mmCIF file of C-alpha atoms in Angstrom:
data_model
loop_
_atom_site.group_PDB
_atom_site.id
_atom_site.type_symbol
_atom_site.label_atom_id
_atom_site.label_comp_id
_atom_site.label_asym_id
_atom_site.label_seq_id
_atom_site.Cartn_x
_atom_site.Cartn_y
_atom_site.Cartn_z
ATOM 1 C CA UNK A 24 33.879 -5.172 15.483
ATOM 2 C CA UNK A 25 33.954 -4.209 19.199
ATOM 3 C CA UNK A 26 32.745 -6.227 22.095
ATOM 4 C CA UNK A 27 29.401 -4.475 22.071
ATOM 5 C CA UNK A 28 28.500 -5.493 18.469
ATOM 6 C CA UNK A 29 25.800 -7.959 18.291
ATOM 7 C CA UNK A 30 26.845 -11.313 16.661
ATOM 8 C CA UNK A 31 24.373 -12.601 14.112
ATOM 9 C CA UNK A 32 22.744 -15.818 15.249
ATOM 10 C CA UNK A 33 23.608 -18.812 13.121
ATOM 11 C CA UNK A 34 20.494 -21.043 12.352
ATOM 12 C CA UNK A 35 19.006 -23.408 9.671
ATOM 13 C CA UNK A 36 15.400 -23.464 8.527
ATOM 14 C CA UNK A 37 14.927 -26.458 11.012
ATOM 15 C CA UNK A 38 15.577 -24.073 14.061
ATOM 16 C CA UNK A 39 12.346 -22.153 12.960
ATOM 17 C CA UNK A 40 10.108 -25.087 12.482
ATOM 18 C CA UNK A 41 7.822 -26.175 15.283
ATOM 19 C CA UNK A 42 6.663 -29.772 16.225
ATOM 20 C CA UNK A 43 3.109 -28.713 15.381
ATOM 21 C CA UNK A 44 1.440 -30.159 12.426
ATOM 22 C CA UNK A 45 0.850 -27.275 9.739
ATOM 23 C CA UNK A 46 -2.808 -27.305 9.101
ATOM 24 C CA UNK A 47 -3.808 -25.226 6.250
ATOM 25 C CA UNK A 48 -6.010 -26.565 3.310
ATOM 26 C CA UNK A 49 -3.846 -28.667 0.804
ATOM 27 C CA UNK A 50 -2.479 -26.141 -1.715
ATOM 28 C CA UNK A 51 -3.200 -23.100 0.492
ATOM 29 C CA UNK A 52 -0.630 -20.251 -0.370
ATOM 30 C CA UNK A 53 0.143 -19.962 3.297
ATOM 31 C CA UNK A 54 2.314 -22.993 3.163
ATOM 32 C CA UNK A 55 4.649 -21.184 0.770
ATOM 33 C CA UNK A 56 4.671 -18.008 2.816
ATOM 34 C CA UNK A 57 5.522 -20.023 5.887
ATOM 35 C CA UNK A 58 8.433 -21.544 4.029
ATOM 36 C CA UNK A 59 9.560 -18.188 2.612
ATOM 37 C CA UNK A 60 9.827 -16.710 6.082
ATOM 38 C CA UNK A 61 11.580 -19.849 7.553
ATOM 39 C CA UNK A 62 14.130 -19.525 4.925
ATOM 40 C CA UNK A 63 14.410 -15.837 5.221
ATOM 41 C CA UNK A 64 15.140 -15.579 8.979
ATOM 42 C CA UNK A 65 18.346 -17.813 9.033
ATOM 43 C CA UNK A 66 19.702 -15.610 6.090
ATOM 44 C CA UNK A 67 19.076 -12.270 8.126
ATOM 45 C CA UNK A 68 20.834 -13.800 11.128
ATOM 46 C CA UNK A 69 17.672 -13.582 13.343
ATOM 47 C CA UNK A 70 17.494 -15.311 16.680
ATOM 48 C CA UNK A 71 14.470 -17.335 17.603
ATOM 49 C CA UNK A 72 14.873 -16.441 21.286
ATOM 50 C CA UNK A 73 14.601 -12.628 20.228
ATOM 51 C CA UNK A 74 11.726 -13.065 17.668
ATOM 52 C CA UNK A 75 7.914 -12.712 18.309
ATOM 53 C CA UNK A 76 5.150 -13.380 15.963
ATOM 54 C CA UNK A 77 1.965 -11.755 16.537
ATOM 55 C CA UNK A 78 -1.316 -12.744 14.730
ATOM 56 C CA UNK A 79 -5.117 -11.877 14.947
ATOM 57 C CA UNK A 80 -7.823 -13.998 13.656
ATOM 58 C CA UNK A 81 -7.925 -15.845 10.282
ATOM 59 C CA UNK A 82 -6.317 -18.692 8.338
ATOM 60 C CA UNK A 83 -3.140 -16.591 8.289
ATOM 61 C CA UNK A 84 -3.138 -16.087 12.038
ATOM 62 C CA UNK A 85 -2.321 -19.724 12.626
ATOM 63 C CA UNK A 86 1.267 -18.609 11.708
ATOM 64 C CA UNK A 87 2.737 -18.233 15.190
ATOM 65 C CA UNK A 88 1.943 -21.936 15.909
ATOM 66 C CA UNK A 89 4.571 -22.954 13.245
ATOM 67 C CA UNK A 90 7.257 -20.729 14.089
ATOM 68 C CA UNK A 91 9.843 -21.805 16.810
ATOM 69 C CA UNK A 92 9.678 -18.453 18.414
ATOM 70 C CA UNK A 93 7.598 -16.530 20.938
ATOM 71 C CA UNK A 94 4.131 -15.666 19.663
ATOM 72 C CA UNK A 95 0.679 -14.466 20.323
ATOM 73 C CA UNK A 96 -2.360 -15.621 18.694
ATOM 74 C CA UNK A 97 -4.779 -12.764 19.627
ATOM 75 C CA UNK A 98 -8.093 -11.477 18.922
ATOM 76 C CA UNK A 99 -9.929 -10.289 15.771
ATOM 77 C CA UNK A 100 -8.076 -7.113 14.306
ATOM 78 C CA UNK A 101 -6.430 -6.361 17.606
ATOM 79 C CA UNK A 102 -2.952 -7.672 16.915
ATOM 80 C CA UNK A 103 -1.442 -4.206 16.089
ATOM 81 C CA UNK A 104 -2.402 -3.183 19.707
ATOM 82 C CA UNK A 105 -0.659 -6.688 21.161
ATOM 83 C CA UNK A 106 2.386 -6.006 18.963
ATOM 84 C CA UNK A 107 2.680 -2.393 20.215
ATOM 85 C CA UNK A 108 2.847 -3.572 23.809
ATOM 86 C CA UNK A 109 5.241 -6.187 23.215
ATOM 87 C CA UNK A 110 7.504 -3.757 21.342
ATOM 88 C CA UNK A 111 7.412 -1.065 24.106
ATOM 89 C CA UNK A 112 7.905 -3.485 26.930
ATOM 90 C CA UNK A 113 11.076 -4.841 25.183
ATOM 91 C CA UNK A 114 12.282 -2.801 22.037
ATOM 92 C CA UNK A 115 14.967 -5.214 21.313
ATOM 93 C CA UNK A 116 12.527 -7.899 20.192
ATOM 94 C CA UNK A 117 12.124 -8.654 16.539
ATOM 95 C CA UNK A 118 8.406 -8.434 16.192
ATOM 96 C CA UNK A 119 6.442 -9.649 13.067
ATOM 97 C CA UNK A 120 2.690 -9.074 12.879
ATOM 98 C CA UNK A 121 0.734 -11.492 10.616
ATOM 99 C CA UNK A 122 -2.719 -10.573 9.471
ATOM 100 C CA UNK A 123 -5.161 -11.055 6.645
ATOM 101 C CA UNK A 124 -7.414 -8.695 4.361
ATOM 102 C CA UNK A 125 -10.370 -9.274 6.755
ATOM 103 C CA UNK A 126 -8.552 -9.236 10.120
ATOM 104 C CA UNK A 127 -6.385 -6.314 9.187
ATOM 105 C CA UNK A 128 -8.540 -3.963 7.063
ATOM 106 C CA UNK A 129 -12.022 -4.713 8.199
ATOM 107 C CA UNK A 130 -12.428 -4.902 11.936
ATOM 108 C CA UNK A 131 -8.868 -4.222 12.435
ATOM 109 C CA UNK A 132 -8.495 -1.174 10.067
ATOM 110 C CA UNK A 133 -8.436 1.232 12.749
ATOM 111 C CA UNK A 134 -5.547 -0.495 14.739
ATOM 112 C CA UNK A 135 -3.699 -1.068 11.406
ATOM 113 C CA UNK A 136 -3.899 2.728 10.539
ATOM 114 C CA UNK A 137 -2.513 3.805 13.920
ATOM 115 C CA UNK A 138 0.450 1.247 13.961
ATOM 116 C CA UNK A 139 1.395 2.574 10.700
ATOM 117 C CA UNK A 140 1.317 6.150 11.428
ATOM 118 C CA UNK A 141 3.080 5.769 14.688
ATOM 119 C CA UNK A 142 5.842 3.877 12.826
ATOM 120 C CA UNK A 143 6.383 1.099 15.340
ATOM 121 C CA UNK A 144 9.510 -0.797 14.329
ATOM 122 C CA UNK A 145 8.000 -3.931 13.405
ATOM 123 C CA UNK A 146 7.232 -6.085 10.046
ATOM 124 C CA UNK A 147 3.576 -6.390 9.041
ATOM 125 C CA UNK A 148 2.657 -9.233 6.591
ATOM 126 C CA UNK A 149 -0.943 -8.906 5.316
ATOM 127 C CA UNK A 150 -1.932 -12.027 3.548
ATOM 128 C CA UNK A 151 -4.425 -10.906 0.784
ATOM 129 C CA UNK A 152 -6.682 -13.593 -0.602
ATOM 130 C CA UNK A 153 -9.555 -11.339 -1.195
ATOM 131 C CA UNK A 154 -11.965 -13.443 0.860
ATOM 132 C CA UNK A 155 -12.873 -14.547 4.227
ATOM 133 C CA UNK A 156 -11.416 -18.055 4.157
ATOM 134 C CA UNK A 157 -11.885 -19.143 7.901
ATOM 135 C CA UNK A 158 -15.429 -18.454 8.139
ATOM 136 C CA UNK A 159 -16.453 -20.019 4.969
ATOM 137 C CA UNK A 160 -15.952 -17.747 1.907
ATOM 138 C CA UNK A 161 -17.767 -14.312 2.651
ATOM 139 C CA UNK A 162 -16.539 -11.473 0.472
ATOM 140 C CA UNK A 163 -13.770 -9.344 2.233
ATOM 141 C CA UNK A 164 -12.717 -5.501 2.081
ATOM 142 C CA UNK A 165 -10.469 -6.406 -0.807
ATOM 143 C CA UNK A 166 -12.982 -8.684 -2.776
ATOM 144 C CA UNK A 167 -13.487 -7.560 -6.327
ATOM 145 C CA UNK A 168 -16.665 -6.037 -7.699
ATOM 146 C CA UNK A 169 -18.850 -8.940 -8.659
ATOM 147 C CA UNK A 170 -17.423 -11.421 -6.275
ATOM 148 C CA UNK A 171 -20.059 -14.071 -5.523
ATOM 149 C CA UNK A 172 -19.973 -15.473 -2.125
ATOM 150 C CA UNK A 173 -22.386 -16.715 0.674
ATOM 151 C CA UNK A 174 -22.806 -13.016 1.690
ATOM 152 C CA UNK A 175 -22.943 -11.571 -1.798
ATOM 153 C CA UNK A 176 -24.964 -14.314 -3.739
ATOM 154 C CA UNK A 177 -25.577 -11.690 -6.537
ATOM 155 C CA UNK A 178 -22.147 -10.494 -6.613
ATOM 156 C CA UNK A 179 -20.375 -7.811 -4.549
ATOM 157 C CA UNK A 180 -21.125 -4.064 -5.199
ATOM 158 C CA UNK A 181 -18.525 -2.774 -2.838
ATOM 159 C CA UNK A 182 -15.488 -0.970 -4.363
ATOM 160 C CA UNK A 183 -12.483 -2.980 -2.874
ATOM 161 C CA UNK A 184 -9.889 -1.427 -0.640
ATOM 162 C CA UNK A 185 -6.350 -1.406 -1.829
ATOM 163 C CA UNK A 186 -4.061 -2.489 1.119
ATOM 164 C CA UNK A 187 -0.989 -0.707 -0.104
ATOM 165 C CA UNK A 188 -2.821 2.452 -0.854
ATOM 166 C CA UNK A 189 -4.416 2.237 2.644
ATOM 167 C CA UNK A 190 -0.865 1.862 4.133
ATOM 168 C CA UNK A 191 0.523 4.861 2.294
ATOM 169 C CA UNK A 192 -2.436 7.097 3.219
ATOM 170 C CA UNK A 193 -1.937 5.889 6.985
ATOM 171 C CA UNK A 194 1.557 7.280 6.637
ATOM 172 C CA UNK A 195 3.547 4.145 6.272
ATOM 173 C CA UNK A 196 7.169 4.661 5.447
ATOM 174 C CA UNK A 197 7.737 1.116 3.896
ATOM 175 C CA UNK A 198 5.091 -0.364 1.535
ATOM 176 C CA UNK A 199 5.875 -3.604 -0.522
ATOM 177 C CA UNK A 200 4.052 -6.173 -2.327
ATOM 178 C CA UNK A 201 4.853 -9.944 -3.320
ATOM 179 C CA UNK A 202 2.827 -13.177 -3.763
ATOM 180 C CA UNK A 203 2.854 -16.447 -2.056
ATOM 181 C CA UNK A 204 4.919 -18.616 -4.520
ATOM 182 C CA UNK A 205 7.108 -15.876 -5.876
ATOM 183 C CA UNK A 206 10.933 -16.587 -5.686
ATOM 184 C CA UNK A 207 11.231 -12.791 -5.029
ATOM 185 C CA UNK A 208 9.263 -12.877 -1.709
ATOM 186 C CA UNK A 209 12.336 -13.767 0.578
ATOM 187 C CA UNK A 210 14.113 -10.519 -0.975
ATOM 188 C CA UNK A 211 10.898 -8.473 -0.158
ATOM 189 C CA UNK A 212 10.868 -9.830 3.372
ATOM 190 C CA UNK A 213 14.623 -8.934 3.933
ATOM 191 C CA UNK A 214 14.011 -5.447 2.820
ATOM 192 C CA UNK A 215 11.203 -5.032 5.250
ATOM 193 C CA UNK A 216 13.158 -6.428 7.994
ATOM 194 C CA UNK A 217 16.163 -4.032 7.267
ATOM 195 C CA UNK A 218 13.842 -0.906 7.367
ATOM 196 C CA UNK A 219 13.829 0.794 10.618
ATOM 197 C CA UNK A 220 10.161 1.378 11.427
ATOM 198 C CA UNK A 221 6.672 -0.232 10.407
ATOM 199 C CA UNK A 222 7.306 -2.139 7.296
ATOM 200 C CA UNK A 223 3.955 -3.105 5.445
ATOM 201 C CA UNK A 224 4.181 -6.077 3.134
ATOM 202 C CA UNK A 225 1.157 -7.190 1.113
ATOM 203 C CA UNK A 226 1.333 -10.826 0.150
ATOM 204 C CA UNK A 227 -1.217 -12.116 -2.458
ATOM 205 C CA UNK A 228 -2.173 -15.439 -1.254
ATOM 206 C CA UNK A 229 -4.197 -18.074 -3.139
ATOM 207 C CA UNK A 230 -7.181 -19.648 -1.262
ATOM 208 C CA UNK A 231 -7.556 -22.795 -2.838
ATOM 209 C CA UNK A 232 -11.248 -23.378 -1.581
ATOM 210 C CA UNK A 233 -12.960 -20.217 -1.807
ATOM 211 C CA UNK A 234 -11.255 -17.967 -4.201
ATOM 212 C CA UNK A 235 -8.917 -20.326 -6.222
ATOM 213 C CA UNK A 236 -6.545 -18.846 -8.595
ATOM 214 C CA UNK A 237 -8.061 -15.361 -8.337
ATOM 215 C CA UNK A 238 -4.541 -14.067 -8.841
ATOM 216 C CA UNK A 239 -3.646 -16.061 -11.901
ATOM 217 C CA UNK A 240 -4.133 -12.971 -14.202
ATOM 218 C CA UNK A 241 -0.697 -11.753 -12.918
ATOM 219 C CA UNK A 242 0.812 -14.631 -10.683
ATOM 220 C CA UNK A 243 0.439 -17.618 -13.247
ATOM 221 C CA UNK A 244 3.748 -18.587 -14.287
ATOM 222 C CA UNK A 245 3.286 -18.738 -18.154
ATOM 223 C CA UNK A 246 3.656 -15.180 -19.390
ATOM 224 C CA UNK A 247 4.227 -13.807 -16.097
ATOM 225 C CA UNK A 248 7.102 -11.358 -17.466
ATOM 226 C CA UNK A 249 4.515 -9.531 -19.347
ATOM 227 C CA UNK A 250 2.011 -8.913 -16.228
ATOM 228 C CA UNK A 251 4.616 -8.349 -13.503
ATOM 229 C CA UNK A 252 6.660 -5.093 -12.801
ATOM 230 C CA UNK A 253 9.197 -6.034 -10.275
ATOM 231 C CA UNK A 254 10.369 -2.622 -8.849
ATOM 232 C CA UNK A 255 14.142 -2.266 -7.757
ATOM 233 C CA UNK A 256 15.646 0.852 -6.503
ATOM 234 C CA UNK A 257 17.647 2.769 -8.937
ATOM 235 C CA UNK A 258 16.650 0.481 -11.887
ATOM 236 C CA UNK A 259 14.252 1.490 -14.755
ATOM 237 C CA UNK A 260 10.613 0.219 -14.649
ATOM 238 C CA UNK A 261 10.823 -2.387 -17.366
ATOM 239 C CA UNK A 262 8.835 -5.476 -17.914
ATOM 240 C CA UNK A 263 7.790 -7.839 -20.822
ATOM 241 C CA UNK A 264 11.450 -8.928 -21.301
ATOM 242 C CA UNK A 265 12.439 -5.207 -21.280
ATOM 243 C CA UNK A 266 10.236 -4.439 -24.321
ATOM 244 C CA UNK A 267 7.962 -2.297 -22.306
ATOM 245 C CA UNK A 268 8.255 0.239 -19.455
ATOM 246 C CA UNK A 269 6.532 2.746 -17.276
ATOM 247 C CA UNK A 270 6.815 6.426 -17.892
ATOM 248 C CA UNK A 271 5.371 9.694 -16.772
ATOM 249 C CA UNK A 272 2.674 11.214 -18.568
ATOM 250 C CA UNK A 273 3.577 14.928 -17.878
ATOM 251 C CA UNK A 274 0.374 16.394 -19.253
ATOM 252 C CA UNK A 275 -1.743 14.215 -17.256
ATOM 253 C CA UNK A 276 0.578 13.776 -14.239
ATOM 254 C CA UNK A 277 -0.107 9.851 -14.489
ATOM 255 C CA UNK A 278 1.944 6.851 -15.463
ATOM 256 C CA UNK A 279 1.734 5.131 -18.868
ATOM 257 C CA UNK A 280 2.997 2.160 -20.603
ATOM 258 C CA UNK A 281 5.577 2.911 -23.396
ATOM 259 C CA UNK A 282 7.309 0.533 -25.784
ATOM 260 C CA UNK A 283 11.034 0.138 -25.610
ATOM 261 C CA UNK A 284 12.864 -0.170 -28.879
ATOM 262 C CA UNK A 285 16.322 -1.793 -29.046
ATOM 263 C CA UNK A 286 16.734 -1.668 -25.395
ATOM 264 C CA UNK A 287 16.773 2.217 -25.340
ATOM 265 C CA UNK A 288 14.646 2.757 -22.301
ATOM 266 C CA UNK A 289 15.891 6.305 -21.737
ATOM 267 C CA UNK A 290 14.612 7.290 -25.253
ATOM 268 C CA UNK A 291 11.240 5.912 -24.451
ATOM 269 C CA UNK A 292 11.168 7.956 -21.292
ATOM 270 C CA UNK A 293 11.084 5.097 -18.789
ATOM 271 C CA UNK A 294 11.491 6.276 -15.116
ATOM 272 C CA UNK A 295 13.902 4.937 -12.780
ATOM 273 C CA UNK A 296 12.424 3.519 -9.502
ATOM 274 C CA UNK A 297 13.128 5.771 -6.539
ATOM 275 C CA UNK A 298 11.947 3.975 -3.331
ATOM 276 C CA UNK A 299 11.847 7.557 -1.608
ATOM 277 C CA UNK A 300 9.506 9.121 -4.273
ATOM 278 C CA UNK A 301 6.146 9.034 -2.274
ATOM 279 C CA UNK A 302 4.097 10.547 -5.134
ATOM 280 C CA UNK A 303 5.068 7.876 -7.617
ATOM 281 C CA UNK A 304 4.470 5.277 -5.054
ATOM 282 C CA UNK A 305 0.900 6.372 -4.725
ATOM 283 C CA UNK A 306 0.548 6.120 -8.459
ATOM 284 C CA UNK A 307 2.195 2.707 -8.696
ATOM 285 C CA UNK A 308 -0.232 1.023 -5.914
ATOM 286 C CA UNK A 309 -3.209 2.383 -7.825
ATOM 287 C CA UNK A 310 -2.397 1.246 -11.265
ATOM 288 C CA UNK A 311 -5.291 -0.592 -12.834
ATOM 289 C CA UNK A 312 -4.212 -4.177 -13.741
ATOM 290 C CA UNK A 313 -4.835 -5.027 -17.365
ATOM 291 C CA UNK A 314 -3.775 -1.759 -18.985
ATOM 292 C CA UNK A 315 -0.906 -1.973 -16.498
ATOM 293 C CA UNK A 316 1.325 -4.799 -15.158
ATOM 294 C CA UNK A 317 1.086 -5.523 -11.295
ATOM 295 C CA UNK A 318 3.660 -3.496 -9.390
ATOM 296 C CA UNK A 319 5.504 -5.740 -7.028
ATOM 297 C CA UNK A 320 8.615 -5.392 -4.875
ATOM 298 C CA UNK A 321 9.599 -2.676 -2.695
ATOM 299 C CA UNK A 322 7.314 0.323 -3.811
ATOM 300 C CA UNK A 323 8.157 2.783 -1.047
ATOM 301 C CA UNK A 324 11.047 2.970 1.506
ATOM 302 C CA UNK A 325 11.765 6.215 3.191
ATOM 303 C CA UNK A 326 12.651 5.753 7.070
ATOM 304 C CA UNK A 327 11.824 8.187 9.816
ATOM 305 C CA UNK A 328 12.356 8.023 13.756
ATOM 306 C CA UNK A 329 10.247 5.237 15.299
ATOM 307 C CA UNK A 330 7.555 5.275 17.830
ATOM 308 C CA UNK A 331 9.276 3.213 20.356
ATOM 309 C CA UNK A 332 12.616 5.393 20.095
ATOM 310 C CA UNK A 333 10.499 8.441 20.791
ATOM 311 C CA UNK A 334 8.743 6.875 23.821
ATOM 312 C CA UNK A 335 12.123 5.702 25.372
ATOM 313 C CA UNK A 336 13.493 9.077 24.930
ATOM 314 C CA UNK A 337 10.642 10.789 26.520
ATOM 315 C CA UNK A 338 10.612 8.449 29.451
ATOM 316 C CA UNK A 339 14.403 9.037 29.925
ATOM 317 C CA UNK A 340 13.953 12.782 30.027
ATOM 318 C CA UNK A 341 10.873 12.365 32.480
ATOM 319 C CA UNK A 342 13.029 10.210 34.840
ATOM 320 C CA UNK A 343 16.300 12.275 34.498
ATOM 321 C CA UNK A 344 17.655 13.152 37.960
ATOM 322 C CA UNK A 345 14.606 11.659 39.811
ATOM 323 C CA UNK A 346 14.599 8.580 42.128
ATOM 324 C CA UNK A 347 12.020 6.006 41.705
ATOM 325 C CA UNK A 348 9.439 6.220 44.817
ATOM 326 C CA UNK A 349 6.279 4.244 44.287
ATOM 327 C CA UNK A 350 4.934 5.192 47.862
ATOM 328 C CA UNK A 351 5.393 8.927 47.032
ATOM 329 C CA UNK A 352 3.717 8.468 43.683
ATOM 330 C CA UNK A 353 0.707 6.849 45.197
ATOM 331 C CA UNK A 354 0.489 9.543 47.986
ATOM 332 C CA UNK A 355 0.760 12.414 45.491
ATOM 333 C CA UNK A 356 -2.200 14.528 45.083
ATOM 334 C CA UNK A 357 -5.511 14.306 46.972
ATOM 335 C CA UNK A 358 -5.452 11.419 49.603
ATOM 336 C CA UNK A 359 -7.703 10.399 52.436
ATOM 337 C CA UNK A 360 -7.920 7.844 55.180
ATOM 338 C CA UNK A 361 -10.910 5.664 55.795
ATOM 339 C CA UNK A 362 -11.317 4.957 59.599
ATOM 340 C CA UNK A 363 -13.947 2.887 61.476
ATOM 341 C CA UNK A 364 -14.752 -0.708 61.924
ATOM 342 C CA UNK A 365 -16.585 -3.236 59.912
ATOM 343 C CA UNK A 366 -19.684 -2.736 62.219
ATOM 344 C CA UNK A 367 -19.917 1.149 61.555
ATOM 345 C CA UNK A 368 -22.330 2.151 58.805
ATOM 346 C CA UNK A 369 -20.929 3.335 55.549
#
């Protein structure tokens, strides 16, 4: 290590907790996500003085108040625009964007698409509870068909959006999934932070009031091993205590569930997870739950140059060999002088 190598900041979870009362509904999944983040940041050597949390509007967007860092609680759907400005103004900052399925995929869908395709080097955590919690339980872009709510009393007929499919379609280079109370969530957050570029992490979050236990079909502890496929790069896609796996149906060019006999996953045709395989990533995020387990963990991770790096290099080239002169810049092009007195007609 030389003198220019940054030294990791030594902190504890207490260094990331504010003096603000954490105010979500009792039992809300946001509490577990908050603690997962506060546990993760000391382990990656993050520095509170160099960290910024940016949020939009919604229950999840209270997050910056509870992190002892810099933060912006912005406007509905526009957190990506603010986060882009923060990162371009100071690329050395560690920027985290907190949003929800309504904030990020409804009014903010356009902004989310552009921050992903531009590949700004930030971590994006989208809390997905499949409902509008803050505004009293209306259905959201991710609500399932048939969801009854104040705005869909007869059941929603909208086909829900898939956040991870949206991210991949927008050009995201890192896509992952977790859920609020999972012990695996910190590892997913660490992987997202290590990725140079926009890291999109969908986190299934239980809304205790308006959409209670909607994710129990795969997140409930009992029998979870049969319903969860935790993806790990370089390892076979196995679940159900390694008695089942995911294989490629060559004829249909789709994925299928296969039985694994005596642990011989290779004979069963189970595929090995490759985080750089974009085609398989698209198939994994679209797997219908029920016939298939829920794909969780790092689904896709294939870095490319970041947006702010390109902007910095472009600015460097533009200013190379030039002396800053604001007066000359203002006088460049068409100029004119206004003469006369206050009494003269205009």
